Tab-separated table of C-alpha atoms and ligand atoms in Angstrom:
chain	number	residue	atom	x	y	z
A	1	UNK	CA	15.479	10.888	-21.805
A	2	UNK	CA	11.453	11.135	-20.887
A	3	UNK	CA	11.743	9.016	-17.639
A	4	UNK	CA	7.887	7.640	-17.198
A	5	UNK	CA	7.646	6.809	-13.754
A	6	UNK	CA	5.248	3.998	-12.839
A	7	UNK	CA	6.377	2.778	-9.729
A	8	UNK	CA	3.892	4.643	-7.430
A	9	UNK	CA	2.875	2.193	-4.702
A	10	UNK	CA	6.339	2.079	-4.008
A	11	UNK	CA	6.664	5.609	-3.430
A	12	UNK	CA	5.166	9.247	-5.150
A	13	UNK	CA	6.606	12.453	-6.093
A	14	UNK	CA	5.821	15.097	-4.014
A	15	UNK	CA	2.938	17.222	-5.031
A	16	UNK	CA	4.286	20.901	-5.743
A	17	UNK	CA	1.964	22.373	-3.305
A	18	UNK	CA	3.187	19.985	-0.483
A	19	UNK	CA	6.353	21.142	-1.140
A	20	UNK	CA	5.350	24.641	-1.167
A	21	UNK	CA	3.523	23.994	1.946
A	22	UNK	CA	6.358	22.424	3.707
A	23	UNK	CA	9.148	24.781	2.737
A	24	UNK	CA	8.478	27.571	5.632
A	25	UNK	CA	8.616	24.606	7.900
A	26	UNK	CA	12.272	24.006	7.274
A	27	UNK	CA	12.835	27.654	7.292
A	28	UNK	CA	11.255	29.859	9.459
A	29	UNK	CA	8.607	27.651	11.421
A	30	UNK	CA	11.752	26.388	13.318
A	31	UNK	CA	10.002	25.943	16.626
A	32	UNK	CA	9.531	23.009	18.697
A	33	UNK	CA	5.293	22.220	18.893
A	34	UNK	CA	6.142	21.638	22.708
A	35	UNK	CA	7.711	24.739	23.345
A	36	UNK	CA	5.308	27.569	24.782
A	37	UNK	CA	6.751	30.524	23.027
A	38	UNK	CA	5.066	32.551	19.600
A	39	UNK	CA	7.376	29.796	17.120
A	40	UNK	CA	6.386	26.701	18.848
A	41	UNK	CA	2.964	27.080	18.814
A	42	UNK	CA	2.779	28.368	15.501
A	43	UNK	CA	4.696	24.924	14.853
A	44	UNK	CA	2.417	23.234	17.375
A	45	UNK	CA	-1.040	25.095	15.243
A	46	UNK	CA	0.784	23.616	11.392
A	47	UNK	CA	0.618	20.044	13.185
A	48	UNK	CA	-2.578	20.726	14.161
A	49	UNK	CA	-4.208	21.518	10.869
A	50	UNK	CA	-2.201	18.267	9.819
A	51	UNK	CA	-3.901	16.169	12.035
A	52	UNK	CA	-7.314	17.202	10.659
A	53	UNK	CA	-6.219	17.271	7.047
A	54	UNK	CA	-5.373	13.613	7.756
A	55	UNK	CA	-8.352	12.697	9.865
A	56	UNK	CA	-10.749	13.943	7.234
A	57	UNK	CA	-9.267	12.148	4.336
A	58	UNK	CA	-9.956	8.942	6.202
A	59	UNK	CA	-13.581	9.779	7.993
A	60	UNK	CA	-11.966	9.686	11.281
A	61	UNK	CA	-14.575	10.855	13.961
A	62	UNK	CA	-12.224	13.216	15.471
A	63	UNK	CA	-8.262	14.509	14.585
A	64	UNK	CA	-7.446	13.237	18.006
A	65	UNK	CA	-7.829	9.691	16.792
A	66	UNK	CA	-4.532	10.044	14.576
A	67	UNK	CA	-0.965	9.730	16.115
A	68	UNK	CA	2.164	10.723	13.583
A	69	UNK	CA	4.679	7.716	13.547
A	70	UNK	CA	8.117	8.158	11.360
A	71	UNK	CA	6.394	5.584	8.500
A	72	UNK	CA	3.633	3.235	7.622
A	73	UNK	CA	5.962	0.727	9.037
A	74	UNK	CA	6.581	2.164	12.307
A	75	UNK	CA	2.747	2.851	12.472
A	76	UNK	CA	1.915	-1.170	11.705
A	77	UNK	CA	4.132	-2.594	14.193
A	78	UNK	CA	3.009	0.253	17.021
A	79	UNK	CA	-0.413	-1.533	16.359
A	80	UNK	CA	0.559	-5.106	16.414
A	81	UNK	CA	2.895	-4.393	19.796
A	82	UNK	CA	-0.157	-2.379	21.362
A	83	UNK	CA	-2.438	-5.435	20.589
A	84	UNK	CA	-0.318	-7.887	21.791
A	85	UNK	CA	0.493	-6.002	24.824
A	86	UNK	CA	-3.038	-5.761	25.784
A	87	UNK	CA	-4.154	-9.346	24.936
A	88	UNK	CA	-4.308	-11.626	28.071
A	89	UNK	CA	-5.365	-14.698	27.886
A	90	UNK	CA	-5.744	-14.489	24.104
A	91	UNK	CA	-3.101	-16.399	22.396
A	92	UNK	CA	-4.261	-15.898	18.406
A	93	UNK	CA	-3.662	-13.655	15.782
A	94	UNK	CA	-5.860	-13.683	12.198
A	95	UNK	CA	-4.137	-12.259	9.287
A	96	UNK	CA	-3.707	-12.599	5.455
A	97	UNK	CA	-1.053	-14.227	3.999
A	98	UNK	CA	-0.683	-11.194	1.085
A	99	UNK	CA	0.189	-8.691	3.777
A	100	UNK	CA	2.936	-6.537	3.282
A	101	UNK	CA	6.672	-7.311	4.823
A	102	UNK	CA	5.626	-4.425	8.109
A	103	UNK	CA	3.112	-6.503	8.672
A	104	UNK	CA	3.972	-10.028	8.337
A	105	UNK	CA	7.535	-9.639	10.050
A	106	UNK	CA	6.166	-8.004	13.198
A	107	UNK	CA	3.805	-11.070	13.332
A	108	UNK	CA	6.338	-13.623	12.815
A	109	UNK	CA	7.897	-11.858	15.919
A	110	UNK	CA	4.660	-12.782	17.996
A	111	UNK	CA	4.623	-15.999	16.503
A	112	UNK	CA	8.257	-16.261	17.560
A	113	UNK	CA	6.736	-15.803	21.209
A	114	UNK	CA	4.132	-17.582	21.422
A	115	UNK	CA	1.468	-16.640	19.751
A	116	UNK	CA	-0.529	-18.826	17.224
A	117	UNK	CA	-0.836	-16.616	13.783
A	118	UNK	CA	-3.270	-17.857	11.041
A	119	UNK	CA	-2.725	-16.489	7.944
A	120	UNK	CA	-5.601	-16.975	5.410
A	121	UNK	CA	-5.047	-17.500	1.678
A	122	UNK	CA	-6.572	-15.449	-1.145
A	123	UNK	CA	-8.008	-17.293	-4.368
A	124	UNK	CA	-6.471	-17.126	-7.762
A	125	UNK	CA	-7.894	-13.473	-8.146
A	126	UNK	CA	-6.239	-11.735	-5.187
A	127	UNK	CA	-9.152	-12.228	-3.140
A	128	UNK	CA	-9.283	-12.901	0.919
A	129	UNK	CA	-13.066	-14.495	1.249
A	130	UNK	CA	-14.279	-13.114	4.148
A	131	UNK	CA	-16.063	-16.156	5.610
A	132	UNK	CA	-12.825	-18.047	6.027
A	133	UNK	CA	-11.166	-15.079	7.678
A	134	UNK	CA	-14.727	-14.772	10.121
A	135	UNK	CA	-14.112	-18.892	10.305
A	136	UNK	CA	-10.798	-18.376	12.529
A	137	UNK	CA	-11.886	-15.312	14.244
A	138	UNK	CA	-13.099	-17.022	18.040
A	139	UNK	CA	-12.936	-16.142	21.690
A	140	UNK	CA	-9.555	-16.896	21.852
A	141	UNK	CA	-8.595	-14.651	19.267
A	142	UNK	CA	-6.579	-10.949	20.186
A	143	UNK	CA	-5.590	-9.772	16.692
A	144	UNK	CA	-7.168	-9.655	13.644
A	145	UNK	CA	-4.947	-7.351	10.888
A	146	UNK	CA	-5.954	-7.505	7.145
A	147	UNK	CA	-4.890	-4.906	4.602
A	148	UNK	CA	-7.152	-2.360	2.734
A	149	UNK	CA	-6.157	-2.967	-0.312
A	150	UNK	CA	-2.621	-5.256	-1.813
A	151	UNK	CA	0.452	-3.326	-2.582
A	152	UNK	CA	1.173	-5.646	-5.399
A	153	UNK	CA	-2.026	-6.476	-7.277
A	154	UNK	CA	-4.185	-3.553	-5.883
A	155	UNK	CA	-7.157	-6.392	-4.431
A	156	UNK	CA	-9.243	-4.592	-2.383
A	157	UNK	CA	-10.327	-6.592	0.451
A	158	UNK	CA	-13.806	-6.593	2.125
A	159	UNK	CA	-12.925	-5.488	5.751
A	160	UNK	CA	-17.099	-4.499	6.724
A	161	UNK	CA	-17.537	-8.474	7.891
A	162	UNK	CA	-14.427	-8.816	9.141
A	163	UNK	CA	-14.943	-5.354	11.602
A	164	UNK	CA	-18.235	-7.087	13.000
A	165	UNK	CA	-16.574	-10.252	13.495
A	166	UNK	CA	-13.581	-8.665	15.419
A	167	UNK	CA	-15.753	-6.427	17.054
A	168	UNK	CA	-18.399	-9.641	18.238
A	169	UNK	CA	-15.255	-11.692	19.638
A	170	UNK	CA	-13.375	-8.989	21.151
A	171	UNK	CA	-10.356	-9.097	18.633
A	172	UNK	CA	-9.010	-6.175	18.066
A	173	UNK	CA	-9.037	-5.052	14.622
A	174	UNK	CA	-6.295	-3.591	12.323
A	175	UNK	CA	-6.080	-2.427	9.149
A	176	UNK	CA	-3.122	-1.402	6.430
A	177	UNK	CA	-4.382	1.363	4.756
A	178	UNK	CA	-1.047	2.128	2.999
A	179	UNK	CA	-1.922	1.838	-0.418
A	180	UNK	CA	-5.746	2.622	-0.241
A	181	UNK	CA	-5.285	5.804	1.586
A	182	UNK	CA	-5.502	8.956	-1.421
A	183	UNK	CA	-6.666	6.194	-3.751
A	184	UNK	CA	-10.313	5.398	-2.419
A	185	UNK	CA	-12.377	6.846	-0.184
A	186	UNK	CA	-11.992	5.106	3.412
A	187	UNK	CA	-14.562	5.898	6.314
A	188	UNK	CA	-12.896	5.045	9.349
A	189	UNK	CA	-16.423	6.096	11.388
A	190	UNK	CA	-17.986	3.633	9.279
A	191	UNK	CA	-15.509	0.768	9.414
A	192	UNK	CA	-14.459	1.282	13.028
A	193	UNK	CA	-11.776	-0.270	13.117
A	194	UNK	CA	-9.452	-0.250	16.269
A	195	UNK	CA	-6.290	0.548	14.423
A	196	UNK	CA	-5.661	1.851	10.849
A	197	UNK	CA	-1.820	2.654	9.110
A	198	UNK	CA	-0.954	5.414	6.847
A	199	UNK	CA	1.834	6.472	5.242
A	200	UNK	CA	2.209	10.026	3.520
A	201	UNK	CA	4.595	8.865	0.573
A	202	UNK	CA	2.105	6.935	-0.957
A	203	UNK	CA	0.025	9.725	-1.736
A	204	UNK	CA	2.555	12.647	-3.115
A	205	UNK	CA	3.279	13.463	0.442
A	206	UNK	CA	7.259	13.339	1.839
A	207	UNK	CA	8.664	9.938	3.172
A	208	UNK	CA	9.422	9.623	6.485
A	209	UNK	CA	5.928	10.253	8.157
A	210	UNK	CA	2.978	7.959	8.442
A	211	UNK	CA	0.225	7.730	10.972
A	212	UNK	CA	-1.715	5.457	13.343
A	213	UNK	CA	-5.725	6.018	13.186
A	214	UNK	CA	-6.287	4.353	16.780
A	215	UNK	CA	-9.995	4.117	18.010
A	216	UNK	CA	-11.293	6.085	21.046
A	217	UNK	CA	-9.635	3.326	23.835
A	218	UNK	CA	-7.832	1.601	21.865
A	219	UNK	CA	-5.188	0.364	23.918
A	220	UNK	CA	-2.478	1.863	21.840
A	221	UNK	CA	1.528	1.490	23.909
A	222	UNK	CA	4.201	3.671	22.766
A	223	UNK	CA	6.810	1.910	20.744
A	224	UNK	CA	9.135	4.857	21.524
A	225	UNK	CA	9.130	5.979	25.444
A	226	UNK	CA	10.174	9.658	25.939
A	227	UNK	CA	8.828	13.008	25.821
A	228	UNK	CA	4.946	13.486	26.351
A	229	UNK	CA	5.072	14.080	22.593
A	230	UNK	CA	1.740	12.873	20.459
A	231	UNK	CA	-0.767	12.807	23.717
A	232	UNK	CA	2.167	10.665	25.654
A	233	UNK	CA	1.377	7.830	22.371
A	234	UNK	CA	4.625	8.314	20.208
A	235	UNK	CA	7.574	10.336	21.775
A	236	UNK	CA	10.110	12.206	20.016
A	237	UNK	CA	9.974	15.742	18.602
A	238	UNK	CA	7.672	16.166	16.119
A	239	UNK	CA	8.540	16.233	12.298
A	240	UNK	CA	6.819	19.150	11.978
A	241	UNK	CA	8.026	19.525	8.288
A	242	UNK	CA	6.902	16.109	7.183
A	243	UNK	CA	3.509	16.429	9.124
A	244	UNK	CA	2.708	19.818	7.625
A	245	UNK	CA	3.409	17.898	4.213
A	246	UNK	CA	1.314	14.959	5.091
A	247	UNK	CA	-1.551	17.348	6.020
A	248	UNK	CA	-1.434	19.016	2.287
A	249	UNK	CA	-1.238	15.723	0.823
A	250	UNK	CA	-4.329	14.625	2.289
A	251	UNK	CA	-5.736	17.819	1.671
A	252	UNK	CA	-5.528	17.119	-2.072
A	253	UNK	CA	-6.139	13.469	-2.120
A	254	UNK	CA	-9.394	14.509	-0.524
A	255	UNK	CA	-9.920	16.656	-3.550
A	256	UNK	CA	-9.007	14.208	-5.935
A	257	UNK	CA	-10.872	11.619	-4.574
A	258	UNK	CA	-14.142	14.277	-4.452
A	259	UNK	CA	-13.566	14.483	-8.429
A	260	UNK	CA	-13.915	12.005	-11.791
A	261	UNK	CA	-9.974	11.465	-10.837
A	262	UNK	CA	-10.040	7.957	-9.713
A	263	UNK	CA	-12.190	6.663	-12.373
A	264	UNK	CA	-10.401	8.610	-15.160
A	265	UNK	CA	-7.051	6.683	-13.308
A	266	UNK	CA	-9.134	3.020	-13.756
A	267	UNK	CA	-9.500	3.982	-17.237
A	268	UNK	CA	-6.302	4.944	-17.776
A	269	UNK	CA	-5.127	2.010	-16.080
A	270	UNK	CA	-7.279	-0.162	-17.940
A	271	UNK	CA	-6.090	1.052	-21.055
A	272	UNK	CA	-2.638	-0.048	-20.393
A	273	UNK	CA	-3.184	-3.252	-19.727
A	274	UNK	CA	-5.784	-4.092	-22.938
A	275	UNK	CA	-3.196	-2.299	-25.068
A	276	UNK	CA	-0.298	-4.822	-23.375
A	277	UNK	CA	-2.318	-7.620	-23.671
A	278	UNK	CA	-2.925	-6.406	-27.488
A	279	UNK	CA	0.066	-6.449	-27.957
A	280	UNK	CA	2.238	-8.609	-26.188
A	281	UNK	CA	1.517	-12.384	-26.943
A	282	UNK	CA	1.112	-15.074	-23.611
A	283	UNK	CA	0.723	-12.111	-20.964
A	284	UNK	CA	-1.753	-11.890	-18.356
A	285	UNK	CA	-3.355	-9.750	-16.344
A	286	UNK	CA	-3.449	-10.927	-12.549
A	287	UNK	CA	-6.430	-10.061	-10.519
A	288	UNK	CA	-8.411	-8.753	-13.209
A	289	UNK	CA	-11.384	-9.908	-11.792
A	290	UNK	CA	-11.368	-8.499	-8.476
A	291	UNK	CA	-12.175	-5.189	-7.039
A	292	UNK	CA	-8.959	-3.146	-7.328
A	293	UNK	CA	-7.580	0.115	-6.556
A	294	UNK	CA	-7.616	2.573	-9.820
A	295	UNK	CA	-3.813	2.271	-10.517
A	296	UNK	CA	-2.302	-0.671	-10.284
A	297	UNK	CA	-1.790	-3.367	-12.728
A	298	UNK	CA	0.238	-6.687	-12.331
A	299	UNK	CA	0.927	-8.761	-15.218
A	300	UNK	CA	2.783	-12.112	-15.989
A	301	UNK	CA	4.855	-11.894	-19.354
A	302	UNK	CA	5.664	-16.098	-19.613
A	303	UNK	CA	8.733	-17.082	-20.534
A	304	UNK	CA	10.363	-14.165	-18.921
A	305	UNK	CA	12.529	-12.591	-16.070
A	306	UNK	CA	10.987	-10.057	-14.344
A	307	UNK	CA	14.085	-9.031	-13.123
A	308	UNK	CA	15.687	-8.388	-16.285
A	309	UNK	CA	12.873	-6.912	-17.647
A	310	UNK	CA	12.806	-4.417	-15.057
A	311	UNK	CA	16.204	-3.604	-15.597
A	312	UNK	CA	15.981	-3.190	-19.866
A	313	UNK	CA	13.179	-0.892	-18.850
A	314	UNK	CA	15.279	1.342	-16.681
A	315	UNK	CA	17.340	1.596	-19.145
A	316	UNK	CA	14.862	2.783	-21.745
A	317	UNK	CA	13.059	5.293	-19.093
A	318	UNK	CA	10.268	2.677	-17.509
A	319	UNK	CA	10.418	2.777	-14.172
A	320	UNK	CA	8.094	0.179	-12.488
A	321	UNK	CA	8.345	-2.916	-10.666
A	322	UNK	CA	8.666	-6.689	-9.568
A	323	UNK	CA	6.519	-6.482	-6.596
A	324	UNK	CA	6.757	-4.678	-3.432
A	325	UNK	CA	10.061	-2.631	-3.500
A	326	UNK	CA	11.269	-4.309	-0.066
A	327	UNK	CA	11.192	-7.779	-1.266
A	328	UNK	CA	12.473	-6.981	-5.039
A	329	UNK	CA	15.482	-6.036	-3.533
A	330	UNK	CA	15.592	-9.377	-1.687
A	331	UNK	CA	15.577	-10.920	-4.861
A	332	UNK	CA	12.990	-13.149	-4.162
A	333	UNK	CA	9.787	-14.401	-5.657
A	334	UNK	CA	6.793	-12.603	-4.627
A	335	UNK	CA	4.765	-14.071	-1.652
A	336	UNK	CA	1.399	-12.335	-2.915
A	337	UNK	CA	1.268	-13.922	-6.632
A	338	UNK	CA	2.793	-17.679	-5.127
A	339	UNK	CA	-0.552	-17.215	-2.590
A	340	UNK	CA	-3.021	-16.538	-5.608
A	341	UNK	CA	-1.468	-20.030	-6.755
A	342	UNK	CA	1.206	-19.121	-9.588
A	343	UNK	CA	4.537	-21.000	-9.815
A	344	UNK	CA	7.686	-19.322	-8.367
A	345	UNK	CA	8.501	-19.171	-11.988
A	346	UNK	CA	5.091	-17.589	-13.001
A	347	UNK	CA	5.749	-15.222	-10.154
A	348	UNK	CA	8.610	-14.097	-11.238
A	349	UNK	CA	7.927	-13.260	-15.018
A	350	UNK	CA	5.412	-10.633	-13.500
A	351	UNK	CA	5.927	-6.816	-13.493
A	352	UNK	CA	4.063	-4.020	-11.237
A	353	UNK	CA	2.634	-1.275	-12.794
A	354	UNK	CA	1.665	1.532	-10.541
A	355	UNK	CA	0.193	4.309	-11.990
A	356	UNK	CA	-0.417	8.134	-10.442
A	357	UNK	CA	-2.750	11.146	-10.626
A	358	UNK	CA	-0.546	12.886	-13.035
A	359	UNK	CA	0.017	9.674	-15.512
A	360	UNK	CA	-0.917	10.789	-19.060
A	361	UNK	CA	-2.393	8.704	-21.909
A	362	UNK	CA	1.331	9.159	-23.299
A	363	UNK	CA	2.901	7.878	-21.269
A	364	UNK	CA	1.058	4.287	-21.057
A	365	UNK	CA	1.409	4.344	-25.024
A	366	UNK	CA	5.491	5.012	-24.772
A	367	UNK	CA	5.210	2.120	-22.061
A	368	UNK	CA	3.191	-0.376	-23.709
A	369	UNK	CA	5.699	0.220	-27.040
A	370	UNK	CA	8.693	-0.239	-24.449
A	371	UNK	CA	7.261	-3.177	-22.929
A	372	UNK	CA	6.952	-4.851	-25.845
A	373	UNK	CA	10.032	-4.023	-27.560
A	374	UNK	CA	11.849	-5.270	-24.249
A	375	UNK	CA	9.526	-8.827	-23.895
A	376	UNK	CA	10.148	-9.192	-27.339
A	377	UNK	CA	13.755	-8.854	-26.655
A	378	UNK	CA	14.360	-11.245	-23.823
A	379	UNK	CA	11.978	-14.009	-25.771
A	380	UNK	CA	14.207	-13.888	-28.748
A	381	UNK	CA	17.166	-14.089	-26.636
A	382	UNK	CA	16.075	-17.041	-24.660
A	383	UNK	CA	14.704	-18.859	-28.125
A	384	UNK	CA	17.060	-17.798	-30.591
A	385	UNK	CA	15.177	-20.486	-33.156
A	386	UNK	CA	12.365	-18.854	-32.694
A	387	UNK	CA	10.365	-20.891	-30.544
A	388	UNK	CA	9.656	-18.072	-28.149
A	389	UNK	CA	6.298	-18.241	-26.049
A	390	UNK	CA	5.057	-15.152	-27.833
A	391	UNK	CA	5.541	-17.792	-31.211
A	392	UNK	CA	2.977	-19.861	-30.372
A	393	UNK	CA	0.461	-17.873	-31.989
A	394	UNK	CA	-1.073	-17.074	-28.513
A	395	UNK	CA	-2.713	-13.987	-28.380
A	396	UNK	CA	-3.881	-12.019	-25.175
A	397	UNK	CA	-4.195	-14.540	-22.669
A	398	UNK	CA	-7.571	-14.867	-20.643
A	399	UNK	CA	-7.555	-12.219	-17.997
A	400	UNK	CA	-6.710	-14.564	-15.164
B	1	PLP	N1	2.097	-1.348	4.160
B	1	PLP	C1	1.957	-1.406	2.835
B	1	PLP	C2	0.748	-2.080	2.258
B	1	PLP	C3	2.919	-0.836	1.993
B	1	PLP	O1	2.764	-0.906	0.677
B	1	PLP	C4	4.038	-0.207	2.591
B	1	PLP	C5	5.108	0.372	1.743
B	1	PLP	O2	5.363	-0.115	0.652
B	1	PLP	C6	4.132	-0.155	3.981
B	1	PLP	C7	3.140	-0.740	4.737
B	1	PLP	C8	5.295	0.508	4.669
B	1	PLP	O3	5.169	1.899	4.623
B	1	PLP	P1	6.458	2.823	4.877
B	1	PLP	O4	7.264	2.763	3.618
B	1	PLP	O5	5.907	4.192	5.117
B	1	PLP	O6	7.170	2.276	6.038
């Protein structure tokens, strides 16, 4: 069976030249970067060259600024710790309330001691307005973390006013760049931001490395206390095999990102929802309206489980999503939608679609004809007299 695999913001394949980059770094590059001899600092050079690869994908000012954590998670709560560490008298943090689980958990933890954490709403489209973010941003304020761009819907969110804001109160500033990393082009420079997350296996890179962009004096702490490893700001040996695969990664999102690849992707994207709103009756697109990254797509199909959805389509070769892949395994409706104001029920008749540089015109036509078969499906089965949604004689919904 064709598997079509559109579950990328949950994770990517491996780009064959990342894996052909990282192979002699399992094999023969066995040294340790901190060991003096020929093999260590040929290992310690390969990290090198990663750490530029992955400063110039995101306009960082200088490689230094970029510390290698074991995830985008570990990364995230490095930042929160570091910020709370450092911040006095200042008892508040600002965040969204559509962050991801690496985000939100570590701040419930601060909340847990003592801190006050705001977490501002988005509007029906995805969408954090700025202005009520810069509204809770005051003197008393230490944190301010707000993600790129959603994992779920693929919102961007406009960080520029919420940098100056930060900057003006003397918050520190963090951003989740999980998702947007290798799908738009981020200036870190430009932004300035005092902390930024990546993770490589977003962006057909290996799992188990990510990185924390962290500001010239940015009072970063070390989650992990060891070995003088990372400039003495993440110990523990280096994964020098993941790192040199992060490195290529960025290397060719750069490349990507240079070319007509992200708006072919929105097209591409684009396509696949009109054709499922074509043909699937009472569906709707969420977010439509907003700024998004080029591959994502969320839509509600009413009058259905997501959940079971999901799982016809795995049968049939689909392979996408019912929000972030944390929480779907929690079983539980997602926290981004029920903040843009749908129903737990509405929430959870909604499928992720995340698309990737190598998805093919195909294979959004053999989805769109699986999607349908399988909505059709579980309508009939929950009308059996024919009184499904789809019978209404609703076409496409309004792009919500
Ligand atoms: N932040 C966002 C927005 C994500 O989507 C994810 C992963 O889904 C993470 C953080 C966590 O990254 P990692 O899987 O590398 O820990």
């Amino acid at each position: 069976m064709q598997v079509v695999y559109f579950d990328n913001n949950a994770s990517t394949r491996v780009a064959p030249q990342v894996l052909e980059a990282m192979l002699p770094a399992l094999g023969e590059l066995c040294g340790n970067p901190s060991s003096l001899h020929a093999l260590g600092q040929e290992a310690a050079q390969a990290v090198a060259g990663a750490r530029a690869a992955v400063a110039r994908l995101i306009g960082a000012a200088s490689p230094a600024r970029i510390t290698f954590t074991s995830c985008g998670t570990e990364a995230n709560a490095t930042a929160l710790r570091s910020a709370a560490a450092a911040a006095g008298q200042r008892r508040r943090i600002v965040t969204s309330a559509v962050e991801h689980a690496a985000v939100l958990e570590p701040l419930a933890e601060l909340e847990s001691q003592g801190f006050e954490v705001v977490r501002v709403g988005v509007d029906r489209e995805g969408r954090l307005d700025p202005g009520q973010v810069l509204a809770e941003i005051d003197e008393g304020c230490a944190l301010v973390s707000v993600m790129w761009a959603n994992n779920e819907t693929g919102v961007i969110h406009e960080l520029a006013p919420i940098a100056a804001a930060s900057r003006r109160s003397g918050a520190l500033f963090h951003v989740d760049a999980v998702q947007a990393a290798g799908k738009l082009v981020l200036d870190c420079a430009r932004l300035d931001p005092d902390f930024l997350t990546l993770s490589a296996h977003k962006l057909h890179g290996p799992k188990g490395i990510g990185a924390l962009y962290a500001r010239r004096g940015a009072p970063l702490r070390p989650l992990l206390r060891g070995g003088p490893q990372e400039d003495e700001r993440r110990a523990g040996t280096e994964n020098v095999p993941g790192i040199v695969g992060f490195g290529r990664a960025a290397q060719l999102a750069a490349q990507w990102l240079a070319g007509d690849g992200p708006a072919r992707l929105a097209a591409l994207r684009d396509q696949l929802e009109r054709r499922l709103l074509e043909v699937i009756p009472a569906s709707v697109v969420h977010g439509a309206r907003s700024p998004r990254l080029p591959n994502t797509a969320n839509l509600r199909f009413e009058g259905v489980s997501g959940e079971a959805l999901l799982a016809l389509l795995s049968d049939e070769g689909l392979c996408v999503s019912t929000g972030a892949a944390c929480s779907s395994s929690r079983h539980r409706a997602s926290h981004v939608l029920q903040a843009m104001g749908l129903s737990s029920a509405e929430a959870s008749s909604s499928l992720r679609f995340s698309l990737s540089r190598d998805s093919t015109p195909a294979e959004v036509e053999r989805a769109v004809e699986l999607v349908a078969r399988a909505v059709a499906r579980l309508r009939a089965l929950a009308h059996p007299g024919g009184t499904e949604v789809g019978a209404r004689g609703r076409s496409a919904a309004p792009a919500e």
